[in-house]
Coordinates of C-alpha atoms in Angstrom, one line a residue:
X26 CA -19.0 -42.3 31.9
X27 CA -22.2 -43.9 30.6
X28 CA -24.5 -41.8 29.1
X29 CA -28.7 -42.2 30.1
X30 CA -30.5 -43.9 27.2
X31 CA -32.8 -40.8 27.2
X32 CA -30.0 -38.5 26.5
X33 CA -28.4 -40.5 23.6
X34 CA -32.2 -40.9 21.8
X35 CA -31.9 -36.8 22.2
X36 CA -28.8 -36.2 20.9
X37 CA -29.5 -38.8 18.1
X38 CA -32.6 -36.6 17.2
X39 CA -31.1 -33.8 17.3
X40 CA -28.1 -35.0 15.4
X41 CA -30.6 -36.0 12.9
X42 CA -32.3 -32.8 12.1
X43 CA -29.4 -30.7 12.4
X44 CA -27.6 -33.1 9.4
X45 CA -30.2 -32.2 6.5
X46 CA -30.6 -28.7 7.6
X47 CA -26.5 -28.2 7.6
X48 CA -26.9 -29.7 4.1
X49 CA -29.3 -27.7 3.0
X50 CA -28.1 -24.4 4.1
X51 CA -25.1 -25.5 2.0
X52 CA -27.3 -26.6 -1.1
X53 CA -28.6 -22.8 -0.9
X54 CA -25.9 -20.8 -0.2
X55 CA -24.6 -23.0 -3.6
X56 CA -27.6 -22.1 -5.5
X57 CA -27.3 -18.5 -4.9
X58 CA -23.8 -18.0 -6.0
X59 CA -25.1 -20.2 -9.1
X60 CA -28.1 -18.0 -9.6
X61 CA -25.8 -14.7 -9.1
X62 CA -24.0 -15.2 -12.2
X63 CA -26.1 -16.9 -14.3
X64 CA -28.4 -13.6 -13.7
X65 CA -25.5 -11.6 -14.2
X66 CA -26.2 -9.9 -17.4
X67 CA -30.1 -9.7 -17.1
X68 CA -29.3 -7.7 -13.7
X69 CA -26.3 -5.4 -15.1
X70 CA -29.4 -4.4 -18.5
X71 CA -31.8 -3.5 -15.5
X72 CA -29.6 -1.4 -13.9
X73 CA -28.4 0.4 -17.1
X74 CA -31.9 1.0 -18.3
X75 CA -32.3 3.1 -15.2
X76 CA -29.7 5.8 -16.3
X77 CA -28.9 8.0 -19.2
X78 CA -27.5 6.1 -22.2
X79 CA -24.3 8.6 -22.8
X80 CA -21.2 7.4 -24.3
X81 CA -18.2 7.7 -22.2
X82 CA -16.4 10.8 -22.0
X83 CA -12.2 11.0 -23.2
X84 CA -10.9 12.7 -19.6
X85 CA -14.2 12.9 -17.9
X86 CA -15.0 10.0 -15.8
X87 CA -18.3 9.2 -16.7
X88 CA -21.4 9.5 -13.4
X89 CA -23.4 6.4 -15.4
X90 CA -22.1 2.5 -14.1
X91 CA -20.7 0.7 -17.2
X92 CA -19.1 -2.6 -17.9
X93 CA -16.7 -2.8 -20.5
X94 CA -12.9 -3.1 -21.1
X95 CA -10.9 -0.2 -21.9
X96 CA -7.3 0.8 -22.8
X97 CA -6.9 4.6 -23.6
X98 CA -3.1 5.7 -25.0
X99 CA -1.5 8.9 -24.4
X100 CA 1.2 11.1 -26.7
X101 CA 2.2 14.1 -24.4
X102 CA 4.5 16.3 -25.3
X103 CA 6.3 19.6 -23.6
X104 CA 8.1 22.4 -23.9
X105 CA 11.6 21.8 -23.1
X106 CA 11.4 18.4 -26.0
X107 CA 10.3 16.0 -23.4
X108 CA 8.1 13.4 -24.8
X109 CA 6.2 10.9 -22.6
X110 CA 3.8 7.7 -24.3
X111 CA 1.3 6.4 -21.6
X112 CA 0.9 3.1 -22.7
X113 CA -2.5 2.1 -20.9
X114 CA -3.7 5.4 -19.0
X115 CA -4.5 3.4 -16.1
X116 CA -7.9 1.6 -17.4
X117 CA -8.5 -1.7 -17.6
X118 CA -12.1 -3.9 -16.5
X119 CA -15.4 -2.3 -15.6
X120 CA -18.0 -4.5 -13.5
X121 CA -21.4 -3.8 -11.9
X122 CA -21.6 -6.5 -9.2
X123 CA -24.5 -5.0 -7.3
X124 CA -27.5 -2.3 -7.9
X125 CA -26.0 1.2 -8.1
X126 CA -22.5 0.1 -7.9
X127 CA -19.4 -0.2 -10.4
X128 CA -16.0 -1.3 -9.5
X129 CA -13.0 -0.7 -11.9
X130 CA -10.1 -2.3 -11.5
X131 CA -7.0 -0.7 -13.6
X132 CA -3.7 -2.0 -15.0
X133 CA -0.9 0.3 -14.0
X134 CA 0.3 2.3 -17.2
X135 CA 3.3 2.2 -18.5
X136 CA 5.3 5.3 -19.1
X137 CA 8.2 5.7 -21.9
X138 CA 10.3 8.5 -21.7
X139 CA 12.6 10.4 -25.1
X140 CA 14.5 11.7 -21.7
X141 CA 16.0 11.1 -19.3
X142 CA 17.2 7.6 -20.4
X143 CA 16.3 4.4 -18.1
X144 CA 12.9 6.4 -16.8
X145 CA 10.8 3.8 -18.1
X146 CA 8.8 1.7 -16.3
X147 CA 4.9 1.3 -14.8
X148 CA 3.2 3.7 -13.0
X149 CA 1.0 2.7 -9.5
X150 CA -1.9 0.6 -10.0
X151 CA -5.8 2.3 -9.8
X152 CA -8.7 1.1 -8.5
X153 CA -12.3 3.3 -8.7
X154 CA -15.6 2.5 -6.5
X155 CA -18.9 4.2 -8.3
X156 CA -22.0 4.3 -5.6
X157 CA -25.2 5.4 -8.0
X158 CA -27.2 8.2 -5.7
X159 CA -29.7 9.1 -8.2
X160 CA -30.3 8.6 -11.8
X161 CA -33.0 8.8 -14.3
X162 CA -33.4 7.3 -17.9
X163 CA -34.2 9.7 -20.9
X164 CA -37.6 9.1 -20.6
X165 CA -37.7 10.5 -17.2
X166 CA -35.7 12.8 -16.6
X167 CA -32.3 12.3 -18.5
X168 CA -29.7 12.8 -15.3
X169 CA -27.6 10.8 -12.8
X170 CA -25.8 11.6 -9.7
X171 CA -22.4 9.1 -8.7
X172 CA -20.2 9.3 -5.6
X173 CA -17.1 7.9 -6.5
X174 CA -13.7 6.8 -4.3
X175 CA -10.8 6.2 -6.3
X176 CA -7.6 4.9 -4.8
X177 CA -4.1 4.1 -6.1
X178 CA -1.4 1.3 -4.3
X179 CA 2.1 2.4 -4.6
X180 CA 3.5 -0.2 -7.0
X181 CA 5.3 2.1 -9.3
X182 CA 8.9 2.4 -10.0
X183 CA 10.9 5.3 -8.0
X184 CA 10.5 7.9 -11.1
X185 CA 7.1 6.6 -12.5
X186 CA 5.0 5.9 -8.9
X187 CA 3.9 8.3 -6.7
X188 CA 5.9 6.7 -3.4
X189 CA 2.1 6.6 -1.5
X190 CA -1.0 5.7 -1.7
X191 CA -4.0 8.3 -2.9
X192 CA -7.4 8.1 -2.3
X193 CA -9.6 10.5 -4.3
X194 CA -13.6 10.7 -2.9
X195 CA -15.2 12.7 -6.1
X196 CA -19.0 14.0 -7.1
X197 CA -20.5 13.2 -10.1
X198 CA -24.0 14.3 -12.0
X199 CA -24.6 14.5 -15.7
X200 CA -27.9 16.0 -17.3
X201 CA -29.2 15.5 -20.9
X202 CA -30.7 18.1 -22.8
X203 CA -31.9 15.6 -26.0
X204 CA -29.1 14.7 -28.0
X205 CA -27.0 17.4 -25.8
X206 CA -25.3 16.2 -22.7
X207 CA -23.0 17.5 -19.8
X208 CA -21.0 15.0 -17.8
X209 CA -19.1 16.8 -14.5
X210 CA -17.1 15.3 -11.9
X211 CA -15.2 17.2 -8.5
X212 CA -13.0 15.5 -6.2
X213 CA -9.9 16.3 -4.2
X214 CA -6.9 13.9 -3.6
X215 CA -5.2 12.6 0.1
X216 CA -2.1 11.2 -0.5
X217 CA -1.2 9.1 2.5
X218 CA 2.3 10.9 2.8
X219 CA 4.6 13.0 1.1
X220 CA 2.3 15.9 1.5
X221 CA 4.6 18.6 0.9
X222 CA 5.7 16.9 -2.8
X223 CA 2.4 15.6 -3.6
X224 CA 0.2 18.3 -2.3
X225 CA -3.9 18.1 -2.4
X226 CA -5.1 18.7 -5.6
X227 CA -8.5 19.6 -7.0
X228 CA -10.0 18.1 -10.1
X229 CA -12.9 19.6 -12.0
X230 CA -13.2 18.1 -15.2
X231 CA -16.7 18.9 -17.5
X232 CA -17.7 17.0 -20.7
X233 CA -19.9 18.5 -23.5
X234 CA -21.3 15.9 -25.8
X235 CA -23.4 16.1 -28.2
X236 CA -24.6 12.7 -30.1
X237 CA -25.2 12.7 -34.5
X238 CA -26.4 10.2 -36.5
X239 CA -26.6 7.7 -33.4
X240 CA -23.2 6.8 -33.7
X241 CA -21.0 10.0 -33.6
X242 CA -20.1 12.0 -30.6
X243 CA -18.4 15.0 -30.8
X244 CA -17.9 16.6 -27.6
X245 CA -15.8 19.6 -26.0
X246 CA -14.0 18.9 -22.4
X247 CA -12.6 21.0 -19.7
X248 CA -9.8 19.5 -17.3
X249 CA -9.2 21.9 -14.6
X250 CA -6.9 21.4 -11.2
X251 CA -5.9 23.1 -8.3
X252 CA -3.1 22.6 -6.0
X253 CA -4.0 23.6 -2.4
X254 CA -0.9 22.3 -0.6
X255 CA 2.7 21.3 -1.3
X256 CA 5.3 23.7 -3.2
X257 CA 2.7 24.3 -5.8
X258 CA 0.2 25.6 -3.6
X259 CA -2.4 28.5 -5.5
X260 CA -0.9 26.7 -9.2
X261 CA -3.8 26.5 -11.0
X262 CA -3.9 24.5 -14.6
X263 CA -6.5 24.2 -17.2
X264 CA -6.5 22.2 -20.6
X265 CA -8.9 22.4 -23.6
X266 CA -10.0 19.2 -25.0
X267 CA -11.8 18.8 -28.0
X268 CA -12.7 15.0 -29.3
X269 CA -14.7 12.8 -31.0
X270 CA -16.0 9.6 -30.0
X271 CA -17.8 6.8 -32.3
X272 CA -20.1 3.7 -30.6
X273 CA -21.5 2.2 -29.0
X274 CA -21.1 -0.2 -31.9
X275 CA -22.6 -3.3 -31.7
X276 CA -20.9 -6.6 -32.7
X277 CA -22.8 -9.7 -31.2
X278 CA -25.3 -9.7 -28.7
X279 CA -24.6 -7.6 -25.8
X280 CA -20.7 -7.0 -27.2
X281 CA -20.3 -3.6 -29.3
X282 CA -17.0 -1.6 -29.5
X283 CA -16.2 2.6 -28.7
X284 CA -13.4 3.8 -29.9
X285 CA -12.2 7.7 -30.7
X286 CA -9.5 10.2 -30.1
X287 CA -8.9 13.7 -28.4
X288 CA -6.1 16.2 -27.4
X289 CA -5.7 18.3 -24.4
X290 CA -3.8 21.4 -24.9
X291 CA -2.9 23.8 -22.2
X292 CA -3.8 27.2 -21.6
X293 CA -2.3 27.8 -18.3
X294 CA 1.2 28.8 -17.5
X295 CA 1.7 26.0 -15.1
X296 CA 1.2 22.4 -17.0
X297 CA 2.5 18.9 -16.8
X298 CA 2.5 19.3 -20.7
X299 CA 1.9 21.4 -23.5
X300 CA -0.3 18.5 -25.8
X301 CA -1.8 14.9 -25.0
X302 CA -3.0 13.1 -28.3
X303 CA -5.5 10.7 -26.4
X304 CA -6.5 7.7 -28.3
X305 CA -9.5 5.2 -26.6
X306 CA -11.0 1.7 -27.2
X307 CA -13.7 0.3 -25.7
X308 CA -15.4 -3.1 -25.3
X309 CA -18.3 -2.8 -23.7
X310 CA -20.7 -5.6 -22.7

């Protein structure tokens, strides 16, 4: 079919304004992922300076967004001579891709066992979404409020995994009082089956810091939880946590180093474990 000479001077016109803007749009959309990260850390000190300057908590998962990376290690003990080293805790990397928001991305701990033999092996791997509601600097105000949702993916051995997924929506604040802080978080976790084995627990943890000589944070926990369905429903347990924390160090630029220690020590009747030496290093940048 032959095609009017009108129509093909159109469609060449066309053809030729729609070429550069097609390019274009693709120099942009190029330019923006460029400018994304090469703004990167000017973006992530704008958002920090907007919120309390707090060092992270031992147990307590801090309200505040922070970017850093993190292995914690864990010495619990029981009872009955059972003796379980947590080789990771679950931490890993720390990001703030976007205003008001922090994604961590964990590395599944592994678990070593004095009994029963050939127990060993990684736990499921955890991921945590921060959404900043409110916050305040200490020079206005000194508090922050964080809705977090933590989730785990079942990719733990048989005796170290949990066999399903959880997903754990949680409330944070924090409030400073000068060099005194508290740090508080709430939240309940859905496991996506096995109800009656892994229940619906409740998790209220509270930090109490307070900072010396810039440096030196001592600070008091309480990790509290609640079972509300399952076998263990109405078993409360409670643990005492008393720590010290030293940083945020600085070693080049926007690099420092945290780094301190802690133990838990149960005052309930019903308890995973009687002690938990927790030790903590922490690159943040």
């Amino acid at each position: 079919m032959k095609i009017p000479a009108a129509s093909t001077f159109v469609l060449a016109i066309a053809l030729a304004v729609a070429t550069p803007c097609r390019a274009q749009t693709v120099s942009e959309f190029g330019s923006a992922i460029e400018n994304y990260f090469i703004n990167w850390f000017p973006r992530v000190t704008q958002i920090q300076s907007e919120q309390p300057h707090w060092v992270t908590p031992l147990v307590t998962v801090t309200p505040r967004l922070e970017e850093e990376v993190r292995y914690d290690q864990f010495f619990q003990s029981s009872r009955d001579g059972l003796a379980t080293d947590n080789f990771g805790g679950g931490k890993g990397l720390e990001l703030i891709p976007f205003q008001n928001t922090e994604v961590i991305v964990g590395m599944p701990a592994f678990l070593k066992r004095n009994m029963p033999r050939n127990t060993d092996g990684f736990g499921d791997w955890p991921f945590l979404l921060k959404l900043r509601l409110l916050s305040s600097n200490e020079e206005h105000g000194n508090y922050i409020v964080t809705a977090f949702m933590g989730f785990t993916v079942p990719t733990g051995s048989k005796v170290n995994g949990n066999g399903h997924s959880l997903f754990t929506p949680t409330l944070a604040a924090g409030k400073g009082f000068g060099d005194f802080d508290v740090q508080s978080t709430v939240g309940v976790s859905f496991p996506s089956g096995g109800l009656d084995r892994l229940g619906m627990p409740l998790a209220w943890n509270t930090a109490f810091q307070y900072r010396l000589f810039k440096y030196f944070w001592p600070e008091f926990e309480t990790n509290y939880s609640w079972q509300s369905y399952g076998a263990d429903t109405g078993h409360s347990t409670l643990y005492l946590s008393p720590g010290l924390l030293i940083g945020r160090i600085p070693i080049h630029d926007r690099v420092g180093v945290t780094f301190g220690a802690g133990e838990q020590v149960a005052v309930t009747f019903h308890r995973n474990y009687n002690h938990n030496l927790i030790l903590t290093a922490r690159i943040p940048f």
